[in-house]
Each structure stands twice: as structure tokens, then as C-alpha cells.
Amino acid sequence: AAIIVDSRLGDRVIVRSSTVEDSVVADDADIGPYSHVRAGSEIGPRAHIGNFAEIKNARLASGVKVGHFSYIGDATIGEETNVGAGTVTANFDGARKHQTDIGAHAFIGSDTILRAPINIGDGARTGAGSVVTKDVPDGATVVGVPARLMRRLPTGRDHAVEEG
């Protein structure tokens, strides 16, 4: 059963065995099963929140996909961005909450940790398992622990190259 508390849901919204509290969910979005949209969240049109995701005080633009097993807190995510399984916005430093901003058309690889405060640019990408501790510019790809910028070589293949 779905639990909806003090929230506004648009047309054709589907909430499967999940909880939505003090939030707004736009038309054609779908949530769940077994996810929790916590207070202060705005879920854009056609957004998809899969199973076992927690969204808190976050704004997901139109067409954002948060597949499963993720925590997105104190964040904004631009349109058509894909957030891979197991992604965590590490937004609490023990004393204060910090913001994560992810641009439009970004691709966040599975099991990425985004240590806030942090900005991920439009069209940026993170490799699976990356721990991102520094801002990522528009169109850049980062990989590793801690994440390093990758540079595209003339062969068309990506190679990890530490920048700076």
C-alpha cells in the first residue's frame, strides 16, 4: 500500500508500495516500490524513482531517473539525468547538511558517492564506484577513489589521466 501524507500528486502519477511526505510529484512520475520521498522534495514530470530509494529535500527535474538503492538528500538534479544504483549524496558532515547540484543530461555511475557540497556539470559522467570530492565541469568524466578527471584521446577511447 502507498502512504501519501500532506503531498500534491499530478496526473497519472504511480506510487507503488512507497511513502510520499510533504512533497510535490508532477504528472507522469512513478515511484517505487519500497521508496521514500521525504519532506521538501519536488519530483518533476516523467521522473522515475525505482525501488529502495530515499529522496529528501531534493528537486528532480523532468525525466530524471533514480533507479534503485540510492539516497538523494539536499540535492537538485537537472533534466534527463540518470542516477545509477547505489548512488549516495553524502550531505552531512556531522554538524551541517550540504547541497549537491547535478546538471542536466548527466550520468551518475552505479555506486557513486557524491560528497557535498559539490556541483556536477551538465552532461558530466561519473564512473561506477567513484567517490567524487571535487566539482565536475560540464561534459567531463571522472573515475576512481578519489575521482580523477578523464581526458578523451584522439583514438576515441577514454583513459584516466590525472589533471592538475
PDB file of C-alpha atoms in Angstrom:
ATOM      1  CA  ALA A   1       0.000   0.000   0.000  1.00  0.00           C
ATOM      2  CA  ALA A   2       1.131   3.534  -0.699  1.00  0.00           C
ATOM      3  CA  ILE A   3       1.250   6.158   2.037  1.00  0.00           C
ATOM      4  CA  ILE A   4       0.743   9.774   0.927  1.00  0.00           C
ATOM      5  CA  VAL A   5       0.980  12.488   3.606  1.00  0.00           C
ATOM      6  CA  ASP A   6       0.404  16.217   3.001  1.00  0.00           C
ATOM      7  CA  SER A   7       1.579  15.994  -0.619  1.00  0.00           C
ATOM      8  CA  ARG A   8       0.390  17.003  -4.084  1.00  0.00           C
ATOM      9  CA  LEU A   9       0.416  14.413  -6.856  1.00  0.00           C
ATOM     10  CA  GLY A  10      -0.098  15.295 -10.511  1.00  0.00           C
ATOM     11  CA  ASP A  11      -1.997  13.373 -13.147  1.00  0.00           C
ATOM     12  CA  ARG A  12      -1.066   9.770 -13.969  1.00  0.00           C
ATOM     13  CA  VAL A  13       1.385   9.512 -11.040  1.00  0.00           C
ATOM     14  CA  ILE A  14       2.055   5.965  -9.860  1.00  0.00           C
ATOM     15  CA  VAL A  15       3.196   5.284  -6.284  1.00  0.00           C
ATOM     16  CA  ARG A  16       3.847   1.577  -5.643  1.00  0.00           C
ATOM     17  CA  SER A  17       4.171   0.436  -2.010  1.00  0.00           C
ATOM     18  CA  SER A  18       6.052   3.635  -1.131  1.00  0.00           C
ATOM     19  CA  THR A  19       5.737   6.713   1.079  1.00  0.00           C
ATOM     20  CA  VAL A  20       5.497  10.333  -0.078  1.00  0.00           C
ATOM     21  CA  GLU A  21       5.529  13.009   2.646  1.00  0.00           C
ATOM     22  CA  ASP A  22       5.220  16.802   2.397  1.00  0.00           C
ATOM     23  CA  SER A  23       6.306  16.764  -1.256  1.00  0.00           C
ATOM     24  CA  VAL A  24       5.121  17.540  -4.779  1.00  0.00           C
ATOM     25  CA  VAL A  25       5.111  14.900  -7.523  1.00  0.00           C
ATOM     26  CA  ALA A  26       4.451  16.138 -11.085  1.00  0.00           C
ATOM     27  CA  ASP A  27       2.496  14.480 -13.898  1.00  0.00           C
ATOM     28  CA  ASP A  28       3.526  11.056 -15.199  1.00  0.00           C
ATOM     29  CA  ALA A  29       6.140  10.402 -12.494  1.00  0.00           C
ATOM     30  CA  ASP A  30       6.417   6.970 -10.915  1.00  0.00           C
ATOM     31  CA  ILE A  31       7.772   5.943  -7.526  1.00  0.00           C
ATOM     32  CA  GLY A  32       8.605   2.594  -6.012  1.00  0.00           C
ATOM     33  CA  PRO A  33       8.188   0.005  -4.930  1.00  0.00           C
ATOM     34  CA  TYR A  34       9.583   0.499  -1.434  1.00  0.00           C
ATOM     35  CA  SER A  35      10.865   4.043  -1.796  1.00  0.00           C
ATOM     36  CA  HIS A  36      10.527   7.054   0.478  1.00  0.00           C
ATOM     37  CA  VAL A  37      10.087  10.617  -0.766  1.00  0.00           C
ATOM     38  CA  ARG A  38      10.669  12.760   2.306  1.00  0.00           C
ATOM     39  CA  ALA A  39       9.675  16.315   3.173  1.00  0.00           C
ATOM     40  CA  GLY A  40      10.591  19.171   0.887  1.00  0.00           C
ATOM     41  CA  SER A  41      11.037  17.130  -2.283  1.00  0.00           C
ATOM     42  CA  GLU A  42       9.814  18.084  -5.748  1.00  0.00           C
ATOM     43  CA  ILE A  43       9.667  15.289  -8.287  1.00  0.00           C
ATOM     44  CA  GLY A  44       9.420  16.534 -11.864  1.00  0.00           C
ATOM     45  CA  PRO A  45       7.289  15.278 -14.726  1.00  0.00           C
ATOM     46  CA  ARG A  46       8.172  11.824 -16.079  1.00  0.00           C
ATOM     47  CA  ALA A  47      10.712  11.305 -13.282  1.00  0.00           C
ATOM     48  CA  HIS A  48      11.285   7.715 -12.218  1.00  0.00           C
ATOM     49  CA  ILE A  49      12.230   6.696  -8.691  1.00  0.00           C
ATOM     50  CA  GLY A  50      12.725   2.948  -8.561  1.00  0.00           C
ATOM     51  CA  ASN A  51      12.840   0.559  -5.635  1.00  0.00           C
ATOM     52  CA  PHE A  52      14.516   1.219  -2.282  1.00  0.00           C
ATOM     53  CA  ALA A  53      15.401   4.859  -2.979  1.00  0.00           C
ATOM     54  CA  GLU A  54      15.196   7.683  -0.468  1.00  0.00           C
ATOM     55  CA  ILE A  55      14.737  11.247  -1.672  1.00  0.00           C
ATOM     56  CA  LYS A  56      14.909  14.035   0.934  1.00  0.00           C
ATOM     57  CA  ASN A  57      14.593  17.782   0.381  1.00  0.00           C
ATOM     58  CA  ALA A  58      15.567  17.302  -3.255  1.00  0.00           C
ATOM     59  CA  ARG A  59      14.401  18.657  -6.591  1.00  0.00           C
ATOM     60  CA  LEU A  60      14.409  16.234  -9.510  1.00  0.00           C
ATOM     61  CA  ALA A  61      13.722  17.864 -12.878  1.00  0.00           C
ATOM     62  CA  SER A  62      11.751  16.333 -15.702  1.00  0.00           C
ATOM     63  CA  GLY A  63      12.800  12.884 -16.877  1.00  0.00           C
ATOM     64  CA  VAL A  64      15.296  12.216 -14.055  1.00  0.00           C
ATOM     65  CA  LYS A  65      15.818   8.521 -13.315  1.00  0.00           C
ATOM     66  CA  VAL A  66      16.910   7.268  -9.884  1.00  0.00           C
ATOM     67  CA  GLY A  67      16.775   3.539 -10.463  1.00  0.00           C
ATOM     68  CA  HIS A  68      17.254   1.877  -7.101  1.00  0.00           C
ATOM     69  CA  PHE A  69      19.125   1.601  -3.808  1.00  0.00           C
ATOM     70  CA  SER A  70      20.030   5.294  -3.667  1.00  0.00           C
ATOM     71  CA  TYR A  71      19.960   8.205  -1.203  1.00  0.00           C
ATOM     72  CA  ILE A  72      19.452  11.656  -2.706  1.00  0.00           C
ATOM     73  CA  GLY A  73      19.363  14.319   0.029  1.00  0.00           C
ATOM     74  CA  ASP A  74      19.582  18.100  -0.168  1.00  0.00           C
ATOM     75  CA  ALA A  75      20.108  17.954  -3.922  1.00  0.00           C
ATOM     76  CA  THR A  76      18.959  19.345  -7.240  1.00  0.00           C
ATOM     77  CA  ILE A  77      19.153  17.174 -10.339  1.00  0.00           C
ATOM     78  CA  GLY A  78      18.756  18.550 -13.860  1.00  0.00           C
ATOM     79  CA  GLU A  79      16.525  17.170 -16.575  1.00  0.00           C
ATOM     80  CA  GLU A  80      17.060  13.764 -18.152  1.00  0.00           C
ATOM     81  CA  THR A  81      19.870  12.847 -15.738  1.00  0.00           C
ATOM     82  CA  ASN A  82      20.370   9.177 -14.884  1.00  0.00           C
ATOM     83  CA  VAL A  83      21.414   8.265 -11.339  1.00  0.00           C
ATOM     84  CA  GLY A  84      22.847   4.744 -11.121  1.00  0.00           C
ATOM     85  CA  ALA A  85      22.055   2.153  -8.469  1.00  0.00           C
ATOM     86  CA  GLY A  86      23.651   2.674  -5.074  1.00  0.00           C
ATOM     87  CA  THR A  87      24.368   6.390  -5.517  1.00  0.00           C
ATOM     88  CA  VAL A  88      24.627   8.388  -2.290  1.00  0.00           C
ATOM     89  CA  THR A  89      24.739  12.118  -1.781  1.00  0.00           C
ATOM     90  CA  ALA A  90      26.879  12.284   1.363  1.00  0.00           C
ATOM     91  CA  ASN A  91      25.342  15.527   2.547  1.00  0.00           C
ATOM     92  CA  PHE A  92      26.009  15.546   6.317  1.00  0.00           C
ATOM     93  CA  ASP A  93      29.440  16.318   7.767  1.00  0.00           C
ATOM     94  CA  GLY A  94      28.483  15.622  11.380  1.00  0.00           C
ATOM     95  CA  ALA A  95      27.380  19.182  12.049  1.00  0.00           C
ATOM     96  CA  ARG A  96      25.697  20.599   8.932  1.00  0.00           C
ATOM     97  CA  LYS A  97      23.836  19.484   5.803  1.00  0.00           C
ATOM     98  CA  HIS A  98      25.348  20.431   2.427  1.00  0.00           C
ATOM     99  CA  GLN A  99      23.928  20.776  -1.094  1.00  0.00           C
ATOM    100  CA  THR A 100      24.594  18.583  -4.138  1.00  0.00           C
ATOM    101  CA  ASP A 101      23.804  20.059  -7.561  1.00  0.00           C
ATOM    102  CA  ILE A 102      23.811  17.823 -10.625  1.00  0.00           C
ATOM    103  CA  GLY A 103      23.260  19.337 -14.063  1.00  0.00           C
ATOM    104  CA  ALA A 104      21.052  18.235 -16.936  1.00  0.00           C
ATOM    105  CA  HIS A 105      21.799  15.143 -19.050  1.00  0.00           C
ATOM    106  CA  ALA A 106      24.412  13.885 -16.564  1.00  0.00           C
ATOM    107  CA  PHE A 107      25.148  10.204 -15.974  1.00  0.00           C
ATOM    108  CA  ILE A 108      25.987   9.167 -12.421  1.00  0.00           C
ATOM    109  CA  GLY A 109      27.502   5.678 -12.457  1.00  0.00           C
ATOM    110  CA  SER A 110      26.352   2.946 -10.098  1.00  0.00           C
ATOM    111  CA  ASP A 111      27.700   3.068  -6.553  1.00  0.00           C
ATOM    112  CA  THR A 112      28.919   6.690  -6.836  1.00  0.00           C
ATOM    113  CA  ILE A 113      29.387   8.694  -3.632  1.00  0.00           C
ATOM    114  CA  LEU A 114      28.970  12.457  -4.095  1.00  0.00           C
ATOM    115  CA  ARG A 115      30.495  14.282  -1.096  1.00  0.00           C
ATOM    116  CA  ALA A 116      28.623  17.538  -0.647  1.00  0.00           C
ATOM    117  CA  PRO A 117      28.919  20.403  -1.113  1.00  0.00           C
ATOM    118  CA  ILE A 118      29.512  19.554  -4.760  1.00  0.00           C
ATOM    119  CA  ASN A 119      28.480  20.536  -8.284  1.00  0.00           C
ATOM    120  CA  ILE A 120      28.307  18.061 -11.158  1.00  0.00           C
ATOM    121  CA  GLY A 121      28.041  19.850 -14.517  1.00  0.00           C
ATOM    122  CA  ASP A 122      25.660  19.416 -17.419  1.00  0.00           C
ATOM    123  CA  GLY A 123      26.450  16.272 -19.388  1.00  0.00           C
ATOM    124  CA  ALA A 124      29.082  15.177 -16.839  1.00  0.00           C
ATOM    125  CA  ARG A 125      29.660  11.492 -16.055  1.00  0.00           C
ATOM    126  CA  THR A 126      30.975   9.514 -13.098  1.00  0.00           C
ATOM    127  CA  GLY A 127      32.400   6.012 -13.372  1.00  0.00           C
ATOM    128  CA  ALA A 128      30.884   3.218 -11.311  1.00  0.00           C
ATOM    129  CA  GLY A 129      32.241   3.144  -7.773  1.00  0.00           C
ATOM    130  CA  SER A 130      33.653   6.675  -7.878  1.00  0.00           C
ATOM    131  CA  VAL A 131      33.983   8.827  -4.777  1.00  0.00           C
ATOM    132  CA  VAL A 132      33.578  12.388  -6.029  1.00  0.00           C
ATOM    133  CA  THR A 133      35.015  15.033  -3.692  1.00  0.00           C
ATOM    134  CA  LYS A 134      35.557  17.924  -6.145  1.00  0.00           C
ATOM    135  CA  ASP A 135      33.276  19.717  -8.596  1.00  0.00           C
ATOM    136  CA  VAL A 136      32.990  18.127 -12.051  1.00  0.00           C
ATOM    137  CA  PRO A 137      32.844  20.539 -15.019  1.00  0.00           C
ATOM    138  CA  ASP A 138      30.242  20.354 -17.795  1.00  0.00           C
ATOM    139  CA  GLY A 139      30.837  17.383 -20.074  1.00  0.00           C
ATOM    140  CA  ALA A 140      33.694  15.922 -18.007  1.00  0.00           C
ATOM    141  CA  THR A 141      34.053  12.294 -16.891  1.00  0.00           C
ATOM    142  CA  VAL A 142      35.576  11.364 -13.529  1.00  0.00           C
ATOM    143  CA  VAL A 143      36.525   7.922 -12.210  1.00  0.00           C
ATOM    144  CA  GLY A 144      38.118   6.338  -9.165  1.00  0.00           C
ATOM    145  CA  VAL A 145      38.655   6.891  -5.463  1.00  0.00           C
ATOM    146  CA  PRO A 146      39.035   9.793  -5.133  1.00  0.00           C
ATOM    147  CA  ALA A 147      37.588  10.547  -8.559  1.00  0.00           C
ATOM    148  CA  ARG A 148      40.036  11.836 -11.190  1.00  0.00           C
ATOM    149  CA  LEU A 149      39.253  13.662 -14.396  1.00  0.00           C
ATOM    150  CA  MET A 150      39.479  11.607 -17.582  1.00  0.00           C
ATOM    151  CA  ARG A 151      40.584  13.062 -20.900  1.00  0.00           C
ATOM    152  CA  ARG A 152      39.405  11.851 -24.310  1.00  0.00           C
ATOM    153  CA  LEU A 153      42.318  10.928 -26.547  1.00  0.00           C
ATOM    154  CA  PRO A 154      42.230  11.094 -30.376  1.00  0.00           C
ATOM    155  CA  THR A 155      41.619   7.322 -30.556  1.00  0.00           C
ATOM    156  CA  GLY A 156      38.138   7.929 -29.127  1.00  0.00           C
ATOM    157  CA  ARG A 157      38.925   5.776 -26.101  1.00  0.00           C
ATOM    158  CA  ASP A 158      38.831   7.249 -22.596  1.00  0.00           C
ATOM    159  CA  HIS A 159      41.959   6.995 -20.473  1.00  0.00           C
ATOM    160  CA  ALA A 160      42.320   8.030 -16.844  1.00  0.00           C
ATOM    161  CA  VAL A 161      44.660  10.982 -16.711  1.00  0.00           C
ATOM    162  CA  GLU A 162      45.127  12.908 -13.509  1.00  0.00           C
ATOM    163  CA  GLU A 163      44.618  16.591 -14.282  1.00  0.00           C
ATOM    164  CA  GLY A 164      46.420  19.368 -12.371  1.00  0.00           C
TER     165      GLY A 164
END
